[in-house]
Tab-separated table of C-alpha atoms in Angstrom:
chain	number	residue	atom	x	y	z
K	118	MET	CA	17.418	-13.348	20.176
K	119	LYS	CA	16.956	-9.606	20.336
K	120	VAL	CA	14.960	-7.064	18.440
K	121	THR	CA	16.667	-3.867	17.264
K	122	VAL	CA	15.244	-0.567	16.014
K	123	ASP	CA	16.868	1.621	13.400
K	124	PHE	CA	15.730	4.965	14.750
K	125	ALA	CA	16.957	6.730	11.635
K	126	LYS	CA	14.268	4.889	9.679
K	127	CYS	CA	11.490	4.692	12.294
K	128	THR	CA	8.802	7.383	12.068
K	129	GLY	CA	6.690	6.133	14.980
K	130	LEU	CA	3.774	4.748	12.971
K	131	GLY	CA	3.263	2.253	15.781
K	132	ILE	CA	2.103	-0.854	13.939
K	133	CYS	CA	4.684	-2.748	15.997
K	134	GLU	CA	3.013	-1.555	19.208
K	135	SER	CA	-0.308	-3.058	18.145
K	136	LEU	CA	1.313	-6.396	17.285
K	137	ALA	CA	3.782	-6.715	20.171
K	138	PRO	CA	2.846	-4.203	22.893
K	139	GLU	CA	5.248	-5.741	25.423
K	140	PHE	CA	8.144	-4.647	23.224
K	141	PHE	CA	7.101	-1.383	21.637
K	142	GLU	CA	5.308	1.802	22.634
K	143	VAL	CA	5.069	5.138	20.867
K	144	ASN	CA	5.463	7.974	23.378
K	145	ASP	CA	3.784	11.383	23.704
K	146	GLU	CA	6.286	12.893	21.280
K	147	GLY	CA	5.456	10.291	18.646
K	148	ASP	CA	8.778	8.482	19.048
K	149	LEU	CA	9.104	4.737	19.436
K	150	VAL	CA	10.342	3.411	22.770
K	151	LEU	CA	11.786	-0.106	22.898
K	152	LEU	CA	10.435	-1.513	26.169
K	153	LYS	CA	12.545	-4.658	26.089
K	154	GLU	CA	14.749	-6.337	23.531
K	155	ASP	CA	15.211	-9.981	24.497
K	156	ILE	CA	12.738	-12.287	22.760
K	157	SER	CA	11.585	-15.565	24.261
K	158	ASP	CA	10.374	-18.434	22.079
K	159	ASP	CA	6.713	-17.778	22.744
K	160	GLU	CA	7.108	-14.097	21.920
K	161	LEU	CA	8.893	-14.686	18.625
K	162	GLN	CA	5.858	-14.856	16.392
K	163	ALA	CA	4.471	-11.532	17.597
K	164	VAL	CA	7.835	-9.812	17.144
K	165	GLU	CA	8.215	-11.345	13.673
K	166	GLU	CA	4.820	-9.929	12.762
K	167	ALA	CA	5.927	-6.543	14.051
K	168	VAL	CA	9.078	-6.711	11.935
K	169	ALA	CA	7.064	-7.636	8.841
K	170	GLY	CA	4.446	-4.990	9.642
K	171	CYS	CA	6.859	-2.061	9.817
K	172	PRO	CA	6.366	0.246	6.817
K	173	THR	CA	9.825	1.750	7.227
K	174	GLU	CA	11.645	-1.594	7.639
K	175	ALA	CA	13.176	-0.231	10.830
K	176	LEU	CA	12.950	-3.414	12.905
K	177	ARG	CA	15.259	-6.424	12.847
K	178	ILE	CA	15.639	-9.597	14.844
K	179	VAL	CA	19.261	-10.461	15.564
K	180	SER	CA	20.630	-13.557	17.261
E	91	MET	CA	-1.958	-30.944	-6.746
E	92	THR	CA	1.602	-30.063	-5.809
E	93	VAL	CA	2.370	-26.435	-6.394
E	94	ARG	CA	5.592	-26.055	-8.382
E	95	ARG	CA	4.899	-22.802	-10.216
E	96	LEU	CA	3.786	-19.700	-8.326
E	97	VAL	CA	2.870	-16.677	-10.412
E	98	VAL	CA	2.283	-13.309	-8.763
E	99	VAL	CA	0.650	-10.635	-10.890
E	100	GLY	CA	1.306	-7.144	-9.596
E	101	ALA	CA	4.809	-6.058	-8.589
E	102	SER	CA	4.086	-3.597	-5.829
E	103	LEU	CA	4.026	-4.147	-2.066
E	104	ALA	CA	1.486	-7.006	-1.988
E	105	GLY	CA	3.240	-8.803	-4.848
E	106	LEU	CA	6.665	-8.442	-3.272
E	107	ARG	CA	5.421	-9.657	0.105
E	108	ALA	CA	3.778	-12.633	-1.621
E	109	VAL	CA	7.124	-13.624	-3.106
E	110	GLU	CA	9.004	-13.149	0.145
E	111	ALA	CA	6.430	-15.058	2.205
E	112	ALA	CA	6.444	-17.996	-0.207
E	113	ARG	CA	10.226	-18.329	0.076
E	114	LYS	CA	10.132	-17.851	3.846
E	115	ALA	CA	7.614	-20.709	4.025
E	116	GLY	CA	10.124	-22.932	2.231
E	117	PHE	CA	8.595	-22.895	-1.252
E	118	ASP	CA	11.332	-23.973	-3.657
E	119	GLY	CA	9.413	-24.049	-6.931
E	120	SER	CA	9.552	-21.343	-9.577
E	121	ILE	CA	8.206	-17.845	-8.902
E	122	THR	CA	7.334	-15.354	-11.606
E	123	LEU	CA	6.494	-11.751	-10.705
E	124	VAL	CA	4.612	-9.788	-13.346
E	125	GLY	CA	4.503	-5.980	-13.134
E	126	ALA	CA	2.937	-3.390	-15.424
E	127	GLU	CA	5.574	-0.788	-14.627
E	128	GLN	CA	9.193	-0.981	-15.692
E	129	HIS	CA	10.359	-0.222	-12.143
E	130	LEU	CA	11.394	-2.781	-9.573
E	131	PRO	CA	8.876	-3.008	-6.701
E	132	TYR	CA	8.851	0.239	-4.730
E	133	ASP	CA	7.087	1.774	-1.755
E	134	ARG	CA	4.196	4.124	-2.495
E	135	PRO	CA	3.407	6.002	0.754
E	136	PRO	CA	6.547	8.200	0.566
E	137	LEU	CA	5.602	9.446	-2.922
E	138	SER	CA	3.012	11.869	-1.573
E	139	LYS	CA	4.980	12.623	1.610
E	140	ALA	CA	8.788	12.793	2.015
E	141	PHE	CA	9.334	12.427	-1.734
E	142	LEU	CA	7.740	15.849	-2.319
E	143	GLU	CA	9.782	17.748	0.253
E	144	ALA	CA	12.079	20.517	-0.907
E	145	GLY	CA	15.791	19.797	-1.159
E	146	ASP	CA	17.983	17.348	-3.030
E	147	ASP	CA	16.257	14.790	-5.212
E	148	PRO	CA	15.339	11.856	-2.977
E	149	GLU	CA	16.320	8.297	-3.711
E	150	HIS	CA	13.656	6.179	-5.352
E	151	PRO	CA	11.939	4.126	-2.634
E	152	THR	CA	12.835	0.778	-4.236
E	153	PHE	CA	12.252	-2.156	-1.894
E	154	ARG	CA	14.851	-4.669	-3.100
E	155	THR	CA	17.637	-4.653	-5.646
E	156	GLU	CA	17.329	-6.678	-8.813
E	157	GLN	CA	20.082	-8.899	-7.468
E	158	VAL	CA	18.181	-9.693	-4.257
E	159	LEU	CA	15.045	-10.465	-6.224
E	160	ALA	CA	16.810	-12.676	-8.749
E	161	GLU	CA	19.399	-14.402	-6.596
E	162	GLU	CA	18.182	-14.450	-2.996
E	163	LEU	CA	14.489	-14.780	-3.801
E	164	GLY	CA	14.895	-16.649	-7.074
E	165	VAL	CA	12.235	-14.657	-8.869
E	166	GLU	CA	11.785	-14.314	-12.582
E	167	LEU	CA	10.794	-10.693	-13.178
E	168	VAL	CA	8.430	-9.879	-16.027
E	169	LEU	CA	8.252	-6.096	-15.844
E	170	GLY	CA	7.075	-3.323	-18.108
E	171	ALA	CA	3.853	-4.794	-19.466
E	172	PRO	CA	0.564	-5.461	-17.697
E	173	ALA	CA	-1.141	-8.824	-17.535
E	174	THR	CA	-3.883	-8.825	-20.137
E	175	GLY	CA	-5.857	-11.946	-19.402
E	176	LEU	CA	-6.363	-15.046	-17.297
E	177	ASP	CA	-7.412	-18.508	-18.447
E	178	THR	CA	-8.351	-20.430	-15.317
E	179	ASP	CA	-9.062	-23.674	-17.213
E	180	ARG	CA	-5.583	-23.888	-18.734
E	181	ARG	CA	-4.053	-22.096	-15.730
E	182	VAL	CA	-2.205	-19.476	-17.704
E	183	VAL	CA	-1.760	-15.732	-17.267
E	184	LEU	CA	-1.548	-13.746	-20.482
E	185	VAL	CA	0.893	-10.864	-20.794
E	186	GLY	CA	0.258	-9.688	-24.328
E	187	ASP	CA	1.168	-12.667	-26.525
E	188	ARG	CA	3.072	-14.385	-23.779
E	189	GLU	CA	1.521	-17.183	-21.728
E	190	ILE	CA	2.775	-17.814	-18.186
E	191	ALA	CA	1.617	-21.090	-16.666
E	192	TYR	CA	0.855	-21.383	-12.950
E	193	ASP	CA	-0.129	-23.951	-10.387
E	194	ALA	CA	-0.855	-21.195	-7.878
E	195	LEU	CA	-1.627	-17.572	-8.677
E	196	VAL	CA	-1.707	-14.470	-6.486
E	197	ILE	CA	-3.510	-11.524	-8.049
E	198	ALA	CA	-2.146	-8.265	-6.655
E	199	THR	CA	-2.774	-5.798	-9.461
E	200	GLY	CA	-3.814	-2.999	-7.136
E	201	SER	CA	-5.889	-0.215	-8.524
E	202	ASN	CA	-5.970	2.500	-11.135
E	203	LEU	CA	-6.564	6.176	-10.559
E	204	ARG	CA	-9.781	7.844	-11.515
E	205	THR	CA	-8.988	10.626	-13.945
E	206	LEU	CA	-10.627	13.869	-15.036
E	207	PRO	CA	-12.068	13.226	-18.496
E	208	GLY	CA	-10.726	15.514	-21.205
E	209	THR	CA	-7.375	16.240	-19.536
E	210	GLU	CA	-5.341	13.402	-21.035
E	211	HIS	CA	-3.543	15.657	-23.532
E	212	LEU	CA	-2.570	18.365	-21.022
E	213	GLU	CA	0.894	18.568	-19.551
E	214	GLY	CA	0.913	19.473	-15.898
E	215	VAL	CA	-2.108	17.353	-14.964
E	216	HIS	CA	-1.150	14.357	-12.864
E	217	GLY	CA	-2.482	11.690	-10.589
E	218	LEU	CA	-0.213	10.424	-7.863
E	219	ARG	CA	0.149	6.684	-7.623
E	220	THR	CA	3.257	5.613	-9.489
E	221	LEU	CA	6.896	6.562	-9.088
E	222	ASP	CA	6.707	8.335	-12.447
E	223	ASP	CA	3.785	10.387	-11.114
E	224	GLY	CA	5.817	11.252	-8.025
E	225	VAL	CA	8.816	12.365	-10.083
E	226	ALA	CA	6.603	14.561	-12.275
E	227	VAL	CA	4.755	16.185	-9.359
E	228	ARG	CA	8.008	16.787	-7.534
E	229	ALA	CA	9.560	18.427	-10.587
E	230	ALA	CA	6.566	20.745	-10.915
E	231	LEU	CA	6.777	21.723	-7.250
E	232	ASP	CA	10.517	22.329	-7.654
E	233	ALA	CA	9.639	24.715	-10.479
E	234	GLY	CA	7.356	26.638	-8.121
E	235	ALA	CA	4.073	25.599	-9.699
E	236	ARG	CA	0.846	27.306	-8.787
E	237	THR	CA	-0.966	24.161	-7.690
E	238	VAL	CA	-4.578	23.053	-7.730
E	239	VAL	CA	-5.442	19.775	-6.032
E	240	VAL	CA	-8.685	18.149	-7.131
E	241	GLY	CA	-10.057	15.929	-4.368
E	242	ALA	CA	-9.505	16.527	-0.648
E	243	GLY	CA	-8.850	12.883	0.187
E	244	PHE	CA	-5.649	11.711	1.793
E	245	ILE	CA	-3.423	11.727	-1.293
E	246	GLY	CA	-4.618	15.119	-2.496
E	247	SER	CA	-4.308	16.564	0.974
E	248	GLU	CA	-0.769	15.280	1.362
E	249	VAL	CA	0.200	16.883	-1.933
E	250	ALA	CA	-1.431	20.158	-0.875
E	251	SER	CA	0.463	19.993	2.374
E	252	GLY	CA	3.741	19.378	0.525
E	253	ALA	CA	3.140	22.336	-1.785
E	254	ARG	CA	2.184	24.597	1.124
E	255	LYS	CA	5.286	23.627	3.096
E	256	ARG	CA	7.292	24.897	0.134
E	257	GLY	CA	5.405	28.177	0.340
E	258	LEU	CA	3.606	27.632	-2.971
E	259	ASP	CA	0.101	28.803	-3.788
E	260	VAL	CA	-2.183	25.806	-3.562
E	261	THR	CA	-5.956	25.411	-3.562
E	262	VAL	CA	-7.878	22.218	-2.854
E	263	VAL	CA	-11.187	21.596	-4.637
E	264	GLU	CA	-13.581	18.970	-3.290
E	265	ALA	CA	-16.860	17.930	-4.927
E	266	LEU	CA	-18.518	16.712	-1.746
E	267	PRO	CA	-19.745	19.073	0.984
E	268	THR	CA	-17.403	17.326	3.454
E	269	PRO	CA	-14.200	15.477	2.598
E	270	LEU	CA	-13.067	12.107	3.957
E	271	VAL	CA	-16.541	10.975	4.955
E	272	ARG	CA	-16.086	7.463	3.570
E	273	ALA	CA	-12.824	7.021	5.477
E	274	THR	CA	-13.622	8.751	8.771
E	275	GLY	CA	-17.307	9.729	8.906
E	276	ASP	CA	-18.994	13.165	8.639
E	277	ARG	CA	-17.935	14.939	11.773
E	278	MET	CA	-14.323	13.837	11.780
E	279	GLY	CA	-14.025	14.410	8.038
E	280	ALA	CA	-14.896	18.061	8.582
E	281	ALA	CA	-12.561	18.325	11.567
E	282	ILE	CA	-9.605	16.888	9.658
E	283	ALA	CA	-10.326	19.012	6.605
E	284	SER	CA	-10.133	22.138	8.762
E	285	LEU	CA	-6.379	21.499	8.963
E	286	HIS	CA	-6.127	22.944	5.451
E	287	GLU	CA	-7.551	26.353	6.335
E	288	ARG	CA	-5.579	26.350	9.562
E	289	ASN	CA	-2.399	25.984	7.524
E	290	GLY	CA	-3.303	28.604	4.946
E	291	THR	CA	-4.523	26.310	2.172
E	292	PRO	CA	-7.895	27.330	0.749
E	293	LEU	CA	-10.317	24.373	0.612
E	294	LEU	CA	-13.339	24.762	-1.664
E	295	CYS	CA	-15.955	22.115	-0.828
E	296	GLY	CA	-19.082	21.301	-2.804
E	297	ARG	CA	-17.379	22.578	-5.964
E	298	THR	CA	-16.854	20.556	-9.105
E	299	VAL	CA	-14.369	21.070	-11.897
E	300	VAL	CA	-16.158	21.915	-15.154
E	301	SER	CA	-13.033	22.264	-17.282
E	302	VAL	CA	-9.279	22.298	-17.222
E	303	GLU	CA	-8.029	24.944	-19.656
E	304	GLY	CA	-4.831	25.077	-21.666
E	305	GLU	CA	-3.467	24.336	-25.139
E	306	SER	CA	-0.816	21.735	-24.500
E	307	ARG	CA	-0.032	22.759	-20.918
E	308	VAL	CA	-2.548	23.338	-18.181
E	309	GLU	CA	-3.270	27.018	-17.539
E	310	SER	CA	-6.287	27.074	-15.274
E	311	VAL	CA	-9.052	25.097	-13.629
E	312	VAL	CA	-12.647	26.305	-13.986
E	313	LEU	CA	-15.189	25.441	-11.286
E	314	ASP	CA	-18.961	25.127	-11.479
E	315	ASP	CA	-19.512	28.508	-9.794
E	316	GLY	CA	-17.365	30.224	-12.426
E	317	THR	CA	-14.237	30.469	-10.284
E	318	VAL	CA	-11.074	30.328	-12.391
E	319	LEU	CA	-8.003	29.019	-10.590
E	320	PRO	CA	-4.724	29.671	-12.455
E	321	ALA	CA	-2.578	26.544	-12.357
E	322	ASP	CA	0.770	25.206	-13.529
E	323	LEU	CA	0.190	21.902	-11.771
E	324	VAL	CA	-3.071	20.057	-11.232
E	325	VAL	CA	-2.976	16.952	-9.057
E	326	VAL	CA	-6.065	14.797	-9.298
E	327	GLY	CA	-6.825	12.657	-6.257
E	328	ILE	CA	-10.399	11.548	-6.756
E	329	GLY	CA	-10.065	7.918	-5.838
E	330	ILE	CA	-9.166	4.651	-7.407
E	331	VAL	CA	-10.839	1.686	-9.045
E	332	PRO	CA	-9.554	-1.838	-8.455
E	333	ALA	CA	-7.525	-3.049	-11.442
E	334	THR	CA	-9.711	-5.966	-12.532
E	335	GLN	CA	-10.301	-5.109	-16.188
E	336	TRP	CA	-7.842	-7.774	-17.324
E	337	LEU	CA	-9.913	-10.367	-15.450
E	338	GLU	CA	-13.188	-9.741	-17.302
E	339	GLY	CA	-14.409	-13.055	-18.705
E	340	SER	CA	-11.955	-15.089	-16.603
E	341	GLY	CA	-14.714	-16.615	-14.516
E	342	LEU	CA	-13.531	-14.905	-11.335
E	343	ARG	CA	-16.249	-13.127	-9.399
E	344	LEU	CA	-15.673	-9.382	-9.735
E	345	ASP	CA	-17.652	-6.989	-7.548
E	346	ASN	CA	-15.733	-3.935	-6.382
E	347	GLY	CA	-12.561	-5.985	-6.727
E	348	VAL	CA	-11.865	-9.699	-6.853
E	349	VAL	CA	-14.272	-11.417	-4.477
E	350	CYS	CA	-12.464	-13.708	-2.009
E	351	ASP	CA	-13.292	-15.714	1.076
E	352	GLU	CA	-11.556	-15.159	4.395
E	353	THR	CA	-8.471	-17.078	3.229
E	354	LEU	CA	-8.190	-14.695	0.231
E	355	TRP	CA	-9.197	-17.549	-2.088
E	356	THR	CA	-11.282	-16.588	-5.115
E	357	GLY	CA	-13.138	-19.892	-5.248
E	358	VAL	CA	-11.283	-20.822	-8.461
E	359	PRO	CA	-8.653	-23.536	-7.929
E	360	GLY	CA	-5.219	-22.080	-7.219
E	361	VAL	CA	-6.248	-18.430	-7.511
E	362	TYR	CA	-5.873	-15.980	-4.595
E	363	ALA	CA	-5.928	-12.191	-4.380
E	364	ALA	CA	-4.292	-9.547	-2.167
E	365	GLY	CA	-4.080	-5.800	-1.673
E	366	ASP	CA	-6.241	-3.033	-3.166
E	367	VAL	CA	-7.764	-5.448	-5.670
E	368	ALA	CA	-9.045	-7.967	-3.098
E	369	SER	CA	-12.520	-7.807	-1.600
E	370	TRP	CA	-12.500	-10.287	1.234
E	371	HIS	CA	-14.454	-11.232	4.305
E	372	ASN	CA	-12.518	-9.840	7.267
E	373	PRO	CA	-13.306	-12.151	10.191
E	374	VAL	CA	-11.950	-9.715	12.795
E	375	MET	CA	-14.310	-6.912	11.774
E	376	GLY	CA	-17.124	-9.234	10.713
E	377	GLU	CA	-17.627	-7.516	7.382
E	378	ARG	CA	-16.626	-7.686	3.734
E	379	GLN	CA	-13.970	-5.100	3.001
E	380	ARG	CA	-11.634	-3.930	0.304
E	381	MET	CA	-8.686	-2.100	1.783
E	382	GLU	CA	-6.647	0.600	0.119
E	383	ASN	CA	-3.802	0.803	2.572
E	384	TRP	CA	-0.202	-0.259	3.089
E	385	THR	CA	-0.739	-2.628	5.997
E	386	ALA	CA	-3.427	-4.655	4.260
E	387	ALA	CA	-1.371	-4.921	1.080
E	388	ALA	CA	1.682	-6.153	2.975
E	389	GLU	CA	-0.169	-8.633	5.164
E	390	GLN	CA	-2.568	-9.904	2.504
E	391	GLY	CA	0.251	-10.435	0.009
E	392	ALA	CA	2.035	-12.683	2.495
E	393	ALA	CA	-1.137	-14.468	3.621
E	394	ALA	CA	-2.388	-15.092	0.077
E	395	ALA	CA	0.935	-16.598	-0.980
E	396	ARG	CA	1.159	-18.874	2.060
E	397	ASN	CA	-2.365	-20.119	1.373
E	398	ALA	CA	-1.782	-20.431	-2.378
E	399	ILE	CA	1.223	-22.752	-1.989
E	400	ASP	CA	-0.486	-24.870	0.676
E	401	PRO	CA	-4.236	-24.587	0.110
E	402	GLU	CA	-5.112	-27.584	2.290
E	403	ASN	CA	-3.804	-25.696	5.309
E	404	ALA	CA	-5.108	-22.269	4.273
E	405	LYS	CA	-5.615	-19.917	7.209
E	406	PRO	CA	-8.079	-17.044	7.427
E	407	TYR	CA	-6.637	-13.552	7.249
E	408	GLY	CA	-8.187	-10.983	9.545
E	409	THR	CA	-7.049	-7.572	10.680
E	410	VAL	CA	-8.045	-4.332	12.313
E	411	PRO	CA	-7.504	-2.007	9.359
E	412	TYR	CA	-5.000	0.787	9.817
E	413	PHE	CA	-4.003	3.778	7.772
E	414	TRP	CA	-2.076	6.945	8.358
E	415	SER	CA	-1.640	10.240	6.591
E	416	ASP	CA	0.814	13.076	7.202
E	417	TRP	CA	-0.392	16.649	6.626
E	418	TYR	CA	1.569	19.743	7.566
E	419	ASP	CA	2.955	18.995	11.045
E	420	VAL	CA	0.146	16.594	11.814
E	421	ARG	CA	-0.102	12.805	11.732
E	422	ILE	CA	-3.597	11.416	11.192
E	423	GLN	CA	-4.107	7.764	12.148
E	424	PHE	CA	-7.194	5.585	11.922
E	425	VAL	CA	-7.806	2.026	13.076
E	426	GLY	CA	-10.886	-0.141	12.569
E	427	SER	CA	-13.988	0.805	10.626
E	428	PRO	CA	-15.740	4.195	10.254
E	429	GLU	CA	-19.119	2.445	9.790
E	430	ALA	CA	-20.410	3.455	13.195
E	431	ASP	CA	-23.598	4.232	15.101
E	432	GLU	CA	-21.892	7.011	17.028
E	433	VAL	CA	-18.610	8.930	17.049
E	434	VAL	CA	-17.427	10.464	20.316
E	435	LEU	CA	-14.563	12.859	20.824
E	436	VAL	CA	-12.854	11.521	23.955
E	437	ASP	CA	-9.849	13.826	24.174
E	438	GLY	CA	-8.684	17.125	22.711
E	439	ASP	CA	-10.607	19.570	20.574
E	440	PRO	CA	-10.359	19.910	16.780
E	441	GLU	CA	-11.462	23.558	17.041
E	442	ALA	CA	-8.425	24.323	19.173
E	443	GLY	CA	-6.025	22.448	16.895
E	444	GLY	CA	-3.318	20.352	18.480
E	445	ARG	CA	-4.214	16.770	19.120
E	446	TRP	CA	-7.449	14.856	19.472
E	447	VAL	CA	-8.838	11.339	19.863
E	448	ALA	CA	-12.242	10.108	18.633
E	449	LEU	CA	-13.830	6.702	19.162
E	450	TYR	CA	-16.377	4.963	16.935
E	451	ARG	CA	-19.168	2.806	18.380
E	452	ARG	CA	-21.100	0.071	16.591
E	453	GLY	CA	-23.692	-1.588	18.791
E	454	ASP	CA	-21.975	-2.225	22.105
E	455	ARG	CA	-18.526	-2.542	20.562
E	456	VAL	CA	-15.750	-0.062	19.910
E	457	ILE	CA	-15.221	-0.434	16.172
E	458	GLY	CA	-12.864	2.411	15.238
E	459	ALA	CA	-10.520	5.066	16.558
E	460	LEU	CA	-9.113	8.217	15.026
E	461	THR	CA	-6.218	10.209	16.392
E	462	VAL	CA	-4.682	13.422	15.197
E	463	ASN	CA	-1.181	13.725	16.658
E	464	GLY	CA	-2.189	10.983	19.078
E	465	GLN	CA	0.554	8.517	18.203
E	466	THR	CA	0.816	7.250	21.755
E	467	GLU	CA	-2.927	6.461	21.902
E	468	ILE	CA	-3.888	4.942	18.569
E	469	MET	CA	-2.379	1.463	18.728
E	470	LYS	CA	-3.796	0.792	22.167
E	471	TYR	CA	-7.225	1.078	20.551
E	472	ARG	CA	-6.168	-1.141	17.648
E	473	VAL	CA	-5.443	-3.867	20.191
E	474	MET	CA	-8.791	-3.300	21.939
E	475	ILE	CA	-10.750	-3.400	18.689
E	476	GLY	CA	-8.981	-6.619	17.711
E	477	LYS	CA	-10.026	-8.193	20.991
E	478	GLY	CA	-13.646	-7.152	20.458
E	479	ALA	CA	-13.630	-4.771	23.436
E	480	SER	CA	-16.928	-3.236	24.529
E	481	TRP	CA	-17.779	0.431	24.138
E	482	GLY	CA	-17.801	0.817	27.927
E	483	GLU	CA	-14.274	-0.563	28.215
E	484	ALA	CA	-13.050	1.795	25.504
E	485	LEU	CA	-14.581	4.861	27.186
E	486	GLU	CA	-13.195	3.852	30.552
E	487	PHE	CA	-9.750	3.375	29.011
E	488	ALA	CA	-9.980	6.781	27.335
E	489	GLU	CA	-10.727	8.410	30.710
E	490	LYS	CA	-7.706	6.715	32.254
E	491	ARG	CA	-5.476	7.899	29.432
E	492	LYS	CA	-6.771	11.441	29.813
E	493	ALA	CA	-6.101	11.368	33.568
E	494	LEU	CA	-2.599	10.018	32.932
E	495	ALA	CA	-1.884	12.747	30.380
E	496	ALA	CA	-3.149	15.419	32.804
E	497	GLN	CA	-0.946	14.027	35.554
E	498	LYS	CA	2.101	14.062	33.274
E	499	GLU	CA	1.276	17.641	32.354
E	500	ARG	CA	1.109	18.646	36.048
E	501	GLU	CA	4.443	16.931	36.701
E	502	ARG	CA	6.006	18.748	33.769
E	503	ALA	CA	4.638	22.070	35.024
E	504	ALA	CA	5.874	21.379	38.563
E	505	ALA	CA	9.319	20.435	37.266
E	506	ALA	CA	9.477	23.662	35.289
E	507	VAL	CA	8.818	25.852	38.349
């Protein structure tokens, strides 16, 4: 499974970074950087929380 | 008892997330979603931000289509009339004359705006909470309204910022000597508020509104020092009160919201609460809180529903609170709690504008962090606060981040030579 970011929707609020910091980081410019996209089983819950926590619904998990 | 009927009262973010979480958890009983407004559930943060920007009329920020709600989520929508009562003995919600029976109930009725008494009859005076409010404020800005914002909190400040970006005359009036103290503390409240003056918006603090003049339309706002501010649009952002009036006499404990335990349970069988209306014990922060922000509404809605359909396995809900606000070209972000023994500016300088980072200490623990245009910093502190990091660790981390930023700056400068 992979996580994807719709950068047209993302405004860099960063909630995802606080929930899954191995995957997401907001950079100096305020833009989200996807650090990695492949999700292992034990990472899934954190990434799911990040997806649910995104106020712009910019994140998706795809298989 | 087996839960077969879930009723969610309140059809905004918390209510929608309650419905979605129940289905995701495999709940296959009936779900009824009751909403006071006629609109399908929609997102509120954009209403005071992007929704007010000049240009073509924006789409309404509706979360899900009626079809998704009805067919994919299997929800019966009861929209357009508020819940009027709750009978916890018979387990029914009253919506006017209609009775809706529940096995499990999630209360997510949010909050109502405080209003300026005596302005109800005046056109051009608005709060900003609902989609209808947003449409009305936007239309007034489109018409080039001279704008007065009453209350220099986040909503009022966002509206002022939106008006200013359009080049309109706008003045902000604040009753307290310093705005945003409850949300960010004294010193940072003043620092954030200075963004108004910096962007050409007059901010009048320590001034109260004595009257709003006009026959049928607003014409001016009169302050306690005699100042008369001409106005075509007055936006009132002086806070909210949790929407619990319909629960008077229900037996639920009401004290600045619906009082819940750490699983968002009210103590009455089957009844949970979420969002602005819920006052709950937050185990992560170790204090009772009532949140008025997007993240809490979304997460609590989901958590309350999961617990409501399976109370024997109810899990505590805890979080490091988070809110953001967008003013002018600035993003303000806060994590944790402003109830602190000390606030230290660890990077940047509010006087110089640009970006800054402040940390909040309670005892030996870092309890809060504020950033202004510090998007790359803020969530690192949210993680630290959630882990219960010490004040020393937070300061040390801040120093490292400053050194890293300085190094990046040197590299940029060297590359530019």
